[in-house]
Amino acid sequence: MALTVPLPRSPIDGGVARWYEDELGWATEAGPPVRLVTGLRFDVLEVPVEAGRGVLRRMGAATGPVALVGRRMGLLVAAGSAEELPGLLDWLEWGGISLDLAILGADGRMTAPLPPGWSGSGAPGAAVWLRAPAPGREVEASLPVLRSAPWGVADAPCLVRLVAAAAAECHRVRLLSARARGTAQQLPPQRFASS
């Protein structure tokens, strides 16, 4: 029988976990790195960085917190959004189209960025907040949700608009990448003069 010994938690990891748990009430999982448990207080809509930049341009301030993890951008949305995403994509007529769009819901994990104002490891690919959650106010109230109130009445950003923008930007990035690959394949081979 093998004995499993948990990895020791560094003081920074312990402090990061405590900050998320105490300041925001978010569940964490020990690391390294510390991970945030999705599906309880929020879900995470993940898109490629290029698509995420387009979403942020389109939506302006109408997004919740946004994290950058490597080459992926995570947009925090209301808990339960993961279950709504497939039907929402179908309704928006993106259902049969291959998109580089994913969502973390119940029992998912997201690498925890350092809390706002903390300095630490700037390791390549480390998670960072582009738009950080604000302690001291109900973060979940500012996350994109499916609206049940008449349009414009609810304070939270609209999940439908966010998903529509994310799908369009993911598709745009895919088309541009395909076009760039196609253009590169059509170019004649380079000829180099011998010296």
Coordinates of N, CA and C in Angstrom, one line a residue:
M1 N 0.8 -1.2 0.0 CA 0.0 0.0 0.0 C 0.9 1.2 0.0
A2 N 0.7 2.1 -1.0 CA 1.5 3.3 -1.1 C 0.9 4.4 -0.2
L3 N 1.8 5.1 0.4 CA 1.4 6.2 1.2 C 1.5 7.5 0.4
T4 N 0.4 8.3 0.3 CA 0.4 9.5 -0.4 C 0.7 10.6 0.5
V5 N 1.7 11.4 0.2 CA 2.1 12.5 1.0 C 1.7 13.8 0.3
P6 N 0.9 14.7 0.9 CA 0.5 15.9 0.2 C 1.7 16.8 0.0
L7 N 1.7 17.5 -1.1 CA 2.8 18.5 -1.3 C 2.6 19.6 -0.3
P8 N 3.8 20.1 0.2 CA 3.7 21.2 1.2 C 3.2 22.5 0.5
R9 N 2.4 23.2 1.2 CA 1.8 24.4 0.7 C 2.8 25.5 1.0
S10 N 3.2 26.3 0.0 CA 4.1 27.4 0.3 C 3.4 28.5 1.0
P11 N 4.1 29.4 1.7 CA 3.4 30.5 2.4 C 2.6 31.4 1.4
I12 N 3.2 31.5 0.2 CA 2.4 32.4 -0.8 C 1.2 31.6 -1.2
D13 N 1.2 30.3 -1.5 CA 0.1 29.6 -1.9 C -1.0 29.6 -0.8
G14 N -0.5 29.4 0.5 CA -1.5 29.5 1.6 C -2.1 30.8 1.7
G15 N -1.4 31.9 1.5 CA -1.9 33.3 1.6 C -2.9 33.5 0.4
V16 N -2.6 33.0 -0.8 CA -3.5 33.2 -1.9 C -4.8 32.5 -1.6
A17 N -4.7 31.2 -1.2 CA -5.9 30.5 -0.9 C -6.8 31.2 0.2
R18 N -6.1 31.6 1.2 CA -6.8 32.4 2.3 C -7.5 33.6 1.8
W19 N -6.8 34.4 0.9 CA -7.4 35.6 0.4 C -8.7 35.3 -0.4
Y20 N -8.6 34.3 -1.3 CA -9.8 34.0 -2.1 C -11.0 33.5 -1.2
E21 N -10.6 32.7 -0.2 CA -11.6 32.1 0.7 C -12.2 33.2 1.6
D22 N -11.3 34.0 2.2 CA -11.8 35.0 3.2 C -12.4 36.3 2.6
E23 N -11.7 36.8 1.5 CA -12.2 38.0 0.9 C -13.4 37.9 0.0
L24 N -13.4 36.7 -0.8 CA -14.4 36.5 -1.8 C -15.4 35.4 -1.5
G25 N -15.0 34.6 -0.6 CA -15.8 33.4 -0.2 C -15.8 32.3 -1.3
W26 N -14.7 32.2 -2.1 CA -14.6 31.3 -3.1 C -13.8 30.0 -2.6
A27 N -14.3 28.9 -3.0 CA -13.6 27.6 -2.7 C -12.3 27.5 -3.4
T28 N -11.3 27.0 -2.8 CA -10.0 26.8 -3.4 C -9.6 25.3 -3.2
E29 N -8.6 24.9 -4.0 CA -7.9 23.6 -3.9 C -6.5 23.9 -3.8
A30 N -5.8 23.2 -2.9 CA -4.4 23.3 -2.6 C -3.6 23.1 -3.9
G31 N -2.5 23.8 -4.0 CA -1.6 23.6 -5.1 C -0.3 23.0 -4.7
P32 N 0.8 23.4 -5.3 CA 0.9 24.5 -6.2 C 0.4 24.1 -7.6
P33 N -0.1 25.0 -8.4 CA -0.7 26.3 -8.0 C -2.0 26.1 -7.3
V34 N -2.4 27.1 -6.5 CA -3.7 27.1 -6.0 C -4.7 27.2 -7.1
R35 N -5.8 26.5 -7.0 CA -6.9 26.5 -8.0 C -8.2 26.9 -7.4
L36 N -9.0 27.6 -8.2 CA -10.3 28.0 -7.8 C -11.3 27.0 -8.3
V37 N -12.2 26.6 -7.4 CA -13.3 25.6 -7.8 C -14.4 26.4 -8.5
T38 N -14.7 25.9 -9.7 CA -15.8 26.5 -10.5 C -17.1 25.8 -10.2
G39 N -18.2 26.4 -10.6 CA -19.5 25.8 -10.5 C -20.2 26.1 -9.2
L40 N -19.5 26.7 -8.2 CA -20.1 27.1 -7.0 C -20.6 28.5 -6.9
R41 N -19.6 29.4 -7.1 CA -19.9 30.9 -7.1 C -19.8 31.5 -8.5
F42 N -19.1 30.8 -9.4 CA -19.0 31.3 -10.8 C -18.6 30.1 -11.7
D43 N -18.8 30.3 -13.0 CA -18.3 29.4 -14.0 C -17.3 30.2 -14.8
V44 N -16.5 29.6 -15.7 CA -15.5 30.3 -16.5 C -15.6 30.0 -18.0
L45 N -15.9 31.0 -18.8 CA -15.9 30.9 -20.2 C -14.5 31.1 -20.7
E46 N -13.9 30.1 -21.4 CA -12.6 30.2 -21.8 C -12.5 30.3 -23.3
V47 N -11.7 31.3 -23.8 CA -11.5 31.5 -25.2 C -10.0 31.8 -25.5
P48 N -9.5 31.7 -26.7 CA -8.1 32.0 -27.0 C -7.9 33.5 -26.7
V49 N -6.7 33.9 -26.4 CA -6.4 35.3 -26.1 C -6.9 36.2 -27.2
E50 N -6.6 35.9 -28.4 CA -7.0 36.8 -29.6 C -8.5 37.0 -29.6
A51 N -9.2 36.0 -29.4 CA -10.7 36.1 -29.3 C -11.1 36.9 -28.1
G52 N -10.5 36.6 -27.0 CA -10.8 37.4 -25.8 C -10.6 38.9 -25.9
R53 N -9.5 39.3 -26.5 CA -9.3 40.7 -26.7 C -10.5 41.3 -27.5
G54 N -10.9 40.6 -28.5 CA -12.1 41.1 -29.3 C -13.3 41.2 -28.5
V55 N -13.5 40.2 -27.6 CA -14.7 40.2 -26.7 C -14.7 41.4 -25.8
L56 N -13.5 41.7 -25.2 CA -13.4 42.8 -24.3 C -13.6 44.1 -25.1
R57 N -13.1 44.2 -26.3 CA -13.4 45.4 -27.1 C -14.9 45.6 -27.4
R58 N -15.6 44.5 -27.7 CA -17.0 44.5 -28.0 C -17.8 44.9 -26.8
M59 N -17.5 44.2 -25.7 CA -18.3 44.3 -24.5 C -18.0 45.5 -23.6
G60 N -16.8 46.0 -23.7 CA -16.5 47.1 -22.8 C -16.5 46.6 -21.4
A61 N -17.1 47.4 -20.5 CA -17.1 47.1 -19.1 C -18.2 46.0 -18.7
A62 N -18.9 45.5 -19.7 CA -20.1 44.6 -19.5 C -19.6 43.2 -19.3
T63 N -18.4 43.0 -18.7 CA -18.0 41.6 -18.4 C -17.7 41.6 -16.9
G64 N -17.6 40.5 -16.3 CA -17.2 40.3 -15.0 C -15.7 40.3 -14.9
P65 N -15.1 39.7 -13.9 CA -13.7 39.5 -13.8 C -13.2 38.7 -15.0
V66 N -11.9 39.0 -15.4 CA -11.3 38.3 -16.5 C -9.9 38.0 -16.2
A67 N -9.5 36.7 -16.4 CA -8.2 36.2 -16.1 C -7.5 35.8 -17.4
L68 N -6.2 35.9 -17.4 CA -5.3 35.4 -18.4 C -4.5 34.2 -17.9
V69 N -4.6 33.1 -18.5 CA -3.9 31.9 -18.1 C -3.2 31.3 -19.4
G70 N -1.9 31.6 -19.5 CA -1.2 31.2 -20.7 C -1.8 31.9 -22.0
R71 N -2.2 31.1 -23.0 CA -2.7 31.6 -24.2 C -4.3 31.6 -24.2
R72 N -4.9 31.4 -23.0 CA -6.3 31.4 -22.9 C -6.8 32.5 -22.0
M73 N -8.0 33.1 -22.3 CA -8.6 34.1 -21.4 C -9.8 33.5 -20.8
G74 N -10.0 33.7 -19.5 CA -11.1 33.2 -18.8 C -12.0 34.3 -18.3
L75 N -13.3 34.3 -18.8 CA -14.3 35.3 -18.4 C -15.2 34.7 -17.4
L76 N -15.2 35.2 -16.2 CA -16.1 34.7 -15.2 C -17.5 35.0 -15.5
V77 N -18.4 34.0 -15.4 CA -19.8 34.1 -15.6 C -20.6 33.5 -14.4
A78 N -21.8 33.7 -14.4 CA -22.6 33.2 -13.2 C -22.6 31.7 -13.2
A79 N -22.6 31.2 -11.9 CA -22.6 29.7 -11.7 C -23.8 29.2 -12.4
G80 N -23.7 28.0 -13.1 CA -24.8 27.4 -13.8 C -24.8 27.7 -15.3
S81 N -24.0 28.7 -15.7 CA -23.9 29.0 -17.1 C -23.4 27.9 -18.0
A82 N -22.6 27.0 -17.4 CA -22.0 25.9 -18.1 C -23.2 25.0 -18.7
E83 N -24.2 24.8 -17.9 CA -25.3 24.0 -18.3 C -26.1 24.7 -19.4
E84 N -26.1 26.0 -19.4 CA -26.9 26.8 -20.4 C -26.1 26.9 -21.7
L85 N -24.8 26.8 -21.7 CA -24.0 27.1 -22.9 C -24.4 26.4 -24.2
P86 N -24.5 25.0 -24.2 CA -24.9 24.3 -25.4 C -26.2 24.8 -26.0
G87 N -27.2 24.9 -25.2 CA -28.5 25.4 -25.7 C -28.4 26.9 -26.2
L88 N -27.7 27.7 -25.5 CA -27.5 29.1 -25.9 C -26.8 29.2 -27.2
L89 N -25.7 28.4 -27.4 CA -25.0 28.4 -28.7 C -26.0 27.9 -29.8
D90 N -26.8 26.9 -29.6 CA -27.8 26.5 -30.6 C -28.7 27.6 -30.9
W91 N -29.2 28.2 -29.9 CA -30.2 29.3 -30.1 C -29.6 30.5 -30.8
L92 N -28.3 30.7 -30.6 CA -27.6 31.8 -31.3 C -27.1 31.4 -32.7
E93 N -27.5 30.1 -33.1 CA -27.1 29.5 -34.4 C -25.6 29.3 -34.6
W94 N -24.9 29.0 -33.5 CA -23.5 28.6 -33.5 C -23.4 27.2 -33.2
G95 N -24.5 26.5 -33.1 CA -24.5 25.1 -32.6 C -23.6 24.1 -33.4
G96 N -23.6 24.1 -34.7 CA -22.9 23.1 -35.4 C -21.5 23.5 -35.8
I97 N -21.1 24.6 -35.3 CA -19.8 25.2 -35.8 C -18.7 25.0 -34.8
S98 N -17.5 24.5 -35.3 CA -16.4 24.2 -34.4 C -15.8 25.6 -33.9
L99 N -15.9 25.8 -32.6 CA -15.4 27.0 -32.0 C -14.4 26.6 -30.9
D100 N -13.3 27.4 -30.7 CA -12.4 27.1 -29.7 C -12.8 27.9 -28.4
L101 N -14.0 27.4 -27.9 CA -14.6 28.0 -26.8 C -15.0 26.9 -25.8
A102 N -14.7 27.1 -24.6 CA -14.9 26.0 -23.6 C -15.5 26.7 -22.3
I103 N -16.1 25.9 -21.5 CA -16.6 26.5 -20.2 C -16.3 25.5 -19.1
L104 N -15.9 26.1 -18.0 CA -15.7 25.3 -16.7 C -16.8 25.5 -15.8
G105 N -17.5 24.5 -15.5 CA -18.7 24.6 -14.6 C -18.5 23.7 -13.3
A106 N -19.5 23.0 -12.9 CA -19.5 22.2 -11.7 C -18.2 21.3 -11.7
D107 N -17.5 21.3 -10.6 CA -16.3 20.5 -10.4 C -15.2 20.8 -11.2
G108 N -15.2 22.0 -11.9 CA -14.0 22.4 -12.7 C -13.0 23.1 -11.8
R109 N -11.9 23.4 -12.3 CA -10.8 24.1 -11.6 C -10.1 25.1 -12.5
M110 N -9.9 26.3 -12.0 CA -9.2 27.4 -12.7 C -8.0 27.8 -11.8
T111 N -6.8 27.9 -12.5 CA -5.6 28.3 -11.8 C -5.9 29.7 -11.2
A112 N -5.6 29.9 -9.9 CA -5.8 31.1 -9.2 C -4.8 32.2 -9.5
P113 N -5.1 33.3 -10.1 CA -4.1 34.4 -10.3 C -3.8 34.9 -8.9
L114 N -2.6 35.6 -8.8 CA -2.3 36.3 -7.6 C -3.4 37.3 -7.3
P115 N -3.8 37.5 -6.1 CA -4.8 38.6 -5.8 C -4.4 39.9 -6.3
P116 N -5.3 40.8 -6.5 CA -4.9 42.2 -7.0 C -4.0 42.9 -6.0
G117 N -3.0 43.5 -6.5 CA -2.0 44.2 -5.7 C -0.9 43.4 -5.1
W118 N -1.0 42.1 -5.3 CA 0.1 41.2 -4.8 C 1.2 41.1 -5.8
S119 N 2.4 41.1 -5.3 CA 3.5 40.9 -6.3 C 4.0 39.4 -6.1
G120 N 4.5 38.9 -7.1 CA 5.0 37.5 -7.0 C 5.5 37.0 -8.3
S121 N 5.4 35.7 -8.5 CA 6.0 35.1 -9.6 C 5.4 35.6 -10.9
G122 N 6.3 36.1 -11.8 CA 5.9 36.5 -13.1 C 6.3 35.4 -14.1
A123 N 6.2 34.2 -13.6 CA 6.6 33.0 -14.5 C 5.8 33.0 -15.8
P124 N 6.4 32.7 -16.9 CA 5.6 32.6 -18.2 C 4.4 31.7 -18.0
G125 N 3.3 32.1 -18.5 CA 2.1 31.3 -18.4 C 1.4 31.4 -17.1
A126 N 1.9 32.2 -16.1 CA 1.2 32.3 -14.8 C -0.1 33.0 -15.0
A127 N -1.1 32.6 -14.2 CA -2.4 33.2 -14.3 C -2.3 34.7 -13.7
V128 N -2.9 35.6 -14.4 CA -3.0 37.0 -13.9 C -4.4 37.5 -14.2
W129 N -4.8 38.5 -13.4 CA -6.1 39.1 -13.6 C -6.0 40.3 -14.6
L130 N -6.8 40.3 -15.6 CA -6.9 41.4 -16.5 C -7.9 42.4 -15.9
R131 N -9.0 41.9 -15.4 CA -10.0 42.6 -14.6 C -10.3 41.8 -13.4
A132 N -9.8 42.3 -12.3 CA -9.8 41.5 -11.0 C -11.2 41.6 -10.3
P133 N -11.5 40.6 -9.5 CA -12.7 40.7 -8.7 C -12.5 41.7 -7.6
A134 N -13.5 42.4 -7.2 CA -13.4 43.4 -6.1 C -13.9 42.9 -4.8
P135 N -13.0 42.7 -3.8 CA -13.4 42.3 -2.5 C -14.3 43.4 -1.9
G136 N -15.2 42.9 -1.0 CA -16.0 43.9 -0.3 C -17.3 44.2 -1.0
R137 N -17.5 43.6 -2.2 CA -18.8 43.7 -2.8 C -19.2 42.4 -3.4
E138 N -20.4 42.1 -3.5 CA -20.9 40.8 -4.0 C -20.5 40.6 -5.5
V139 N -19.4 39.9 -5.7 CA -18.8 39.7 -7.0 C -19.8 39.0 -7.9
E140 N -20.6 38.0 -7.4 CA -21.5 37.3 -8.2 C -22.6 38.1 -8.9
A141 N -22.9 39.2 -8.2 CA -23.9 40.1 -8.8 C -23.5 40.8 -10.0
S142 N -22.1 40.9 -10.2 CA -21.6 41.6 -11.4 C -21.3 40.6 -12.6
L143 N -21.5 39.3 -12.4 CA -21.2 38.4 -13.4 C -22.3 38.3 -14.5
P144 N -21.9 38.0 -15.7 CA -22.9 37.9 -16.8 C -23.9 36.7 -16.5
V145 N -25.2 37.0 -16.6 CA -26.2 36.0 -16.4 C -27.2 36.0 -17.5
L146 N -28.0 35.0 -17.6 CA -29.2 35.0 -18.4 C -30.2 35.9 -17.8
R147 N -30.7 36.8 -18.5 CA -31.6 37.8 -17.9 C -33.0 37.2 -17.8
S148 N -33.6 37.4 -16.6 CA -35.0 37.0 -16.4 C -35.9 38.3 -16.4
A149 N -35.2 39.4 -16.1 CA -36.0 40.7 -16.0 C -36.0 41.3 -17.5
P150 N -36.9 42.2 -17.7 CA -37.0 42.9 -19.0 C -35.6 43.4 -19.4
W151 N -35.3 43.5 -20.7 CA -34.0 43.9 -21.2 C -33.6 45.3 -20.5
G152 N -32.5 45.4 -20.0 CA -32.0 46.6 -19.4 C -32.3 46.8 -18.0
V153 N -33.2 46.0 -17.4 CA -33.6 46.2 -16.0 C -32.6 45.7 -15.0
A154 N -32.1 44.5 -15.3 CA -31.1 43.9 -14.4 C -29.8 44.6 -14.4
D155 N -29.0 44.6 -13.3 CA -27.8 45.3 -13.3 C -26.6 44.4 -13.9
A156 N -26.7 43.1 -13.8 CA -25.7 42.2 -14.3 C -25.6 42.3 -15.8
P157 N -24.4 42.1 -16.3 CA -24.2 42.0 -17.8 C -24.9 40.8 -18.3
C158 N -25.2 40.8 -19.6 CA -26.1 39.7 -20.2 C -25.2 38.6 -20.7
L159 N -25.4 37.4 -20.3 CA -24.7 36.2 -20.8 C -24.9 36.0 -22.2
V160 N -26.1 36.2 -22.7 CA -26.4 36.0 -24.2 C -25.5 36.9 -25.0
R161 N -25.4 38.2 -24.7 CA -24.5 39.1 -25.4 C -23.0 38.6 -25.3
L162 N -22.6 38.2 -24.2 CA -21.2 37.8 -24.0 C -20.9 36.5 -24.8
V163 N -21.8 35.5 -24.8 CA -21.6 34.3 -25.5 C -21.6 34.6 -27.0
A164 N -22.5 35.5 -27.5 CA -22.6 35.8 -28.9 C -21.3 36.5 -29.3
A165 N -20.8 37.4 -28.5 CA -19.5 38.0 -28.8 C -18.4 37.0 -28.8
A166 N -18.3 36.2 -27.8 CA -17.3 35.2 -27.7 C -17.3 34.2 -28.9
A167 N -18.5 33.7 -29.3 CA -18.6 32.8 -30.5 C -18.1 33.5 -31.7
A168 N -18.6 34.7 -31.9 CA -18.2 35.5 -33.2 C -16.7 35.7 -33.2
E169 N -16.1 36.1 -32.1 CA -14.6 36.3 -32.0 C -13.9 35.0 -32.2
C170 N -14.3 33.9 -31.6 CA -13.6 32.7 -31.8 C -13.7 32.2 -33.3
H171 N -14.8 32.4 -33.9 CA -15.0 32.1 -35.3 C -14.1 33.0 -36.2
R172 N -14.0 34.3 -35.9 CA -13.2 35.2 -36.6 C -11.7 34.8 -36.5
V173 N -11.3 34.5 -35.3 CA -9.9 34.1 -35.1 C -9.6 32.8 -35.9
R174 N -10.5 31.9 -35.9 CA -10.4 30.6 -36.7 C -10.3 30.9 -38.1
L175 N -11.1 31.8 -38.7 CA -11.1 32.1 -40.1 C -9.8 32.8 -40.5
L176 N -9.4 33.7 -39.7 CA -8.1 34.4 -40.0 C -6.9 33.5 -39.9
S177 N -6.9 32.6 -39.0 CA -5.8 31.6 -38.9 C -5.8 30.7 -40.1
A178 N -7.0 30.2 -40.5 CA -7.1 29.4 -41.7 C -6.7 30.1 -43.0
R179 N -7.1 31.4 -43.1 CA -6.7 32.2 -44.2 C -5.1 32.4 -44.3
A180 N -4.6 32.6 -43.1 CA -3.1 32.8 -43.0 C -2.4 31.5 -43.4
R181 N -2.9 30.4 -42.9 CA -2.3 29.1 -43.3 C -2.5 28.9 -44.8
G182 N -3.6 29.2 -45.4 CA -3.9 29.0 -46.8 C -3.0 29.9 -47.6
T183 N -2.8 31.1 -47.2 CA -1.9 32.1 -47.9 C -0.5 31.6 -47.9
A184 N -0.1 31.1 -46.7 CA 1.3 30.6 -46.6 C 1.5 29.4 -47.5
Q185 N 0.5 28.6 -47.7 CA 0.6 27.4 -48.5 C 0.7 27.7 -50.0
Q186 N 0.0 28.8 -50.4 CA 0.0 29.2 -51.8 C 1.2 30.0 -52.2
L187 N 2.0 30.5 -51.3 CA 3.2 31.2 -51.7 C 4.2 30.3 -52.4
P188 N 4.9 30.8 -53.4 CA 5.9 30.0 -54.1 C 7.1 29.7 -53.1
P189 N 7.8 28.6 -53.3 CA 8.9 28.4 -52.4 C 10.0 29.5 -52.6
Q190 N 10.6 29.8 -51.4 CA 11.7 30.8 -51.5 C 12.9 30.2 -52.2
R191 N 13.5 31.0 -53.0 CA 14.8 30.7 -53.7 C 15.9 31.5 -53.1
F192 N 16.9 30.9 -52.7 CA 18.0 31.6 -52.2 C 19.2 31.5 -53.1
A193 N 19.9 32.7 -53.3 CA 21.0 32.7 -54.2 C 22.2 32.0 -53.5
S194 N 22.9 31.2 -54.2 CA 24.1 30.6 -53.6 C 25.2 31.6 -53.5
S195 N 26.0 31.5 -52.4 CA 27.1 32.5 -52.3 C 28.4 31.9 -52.8

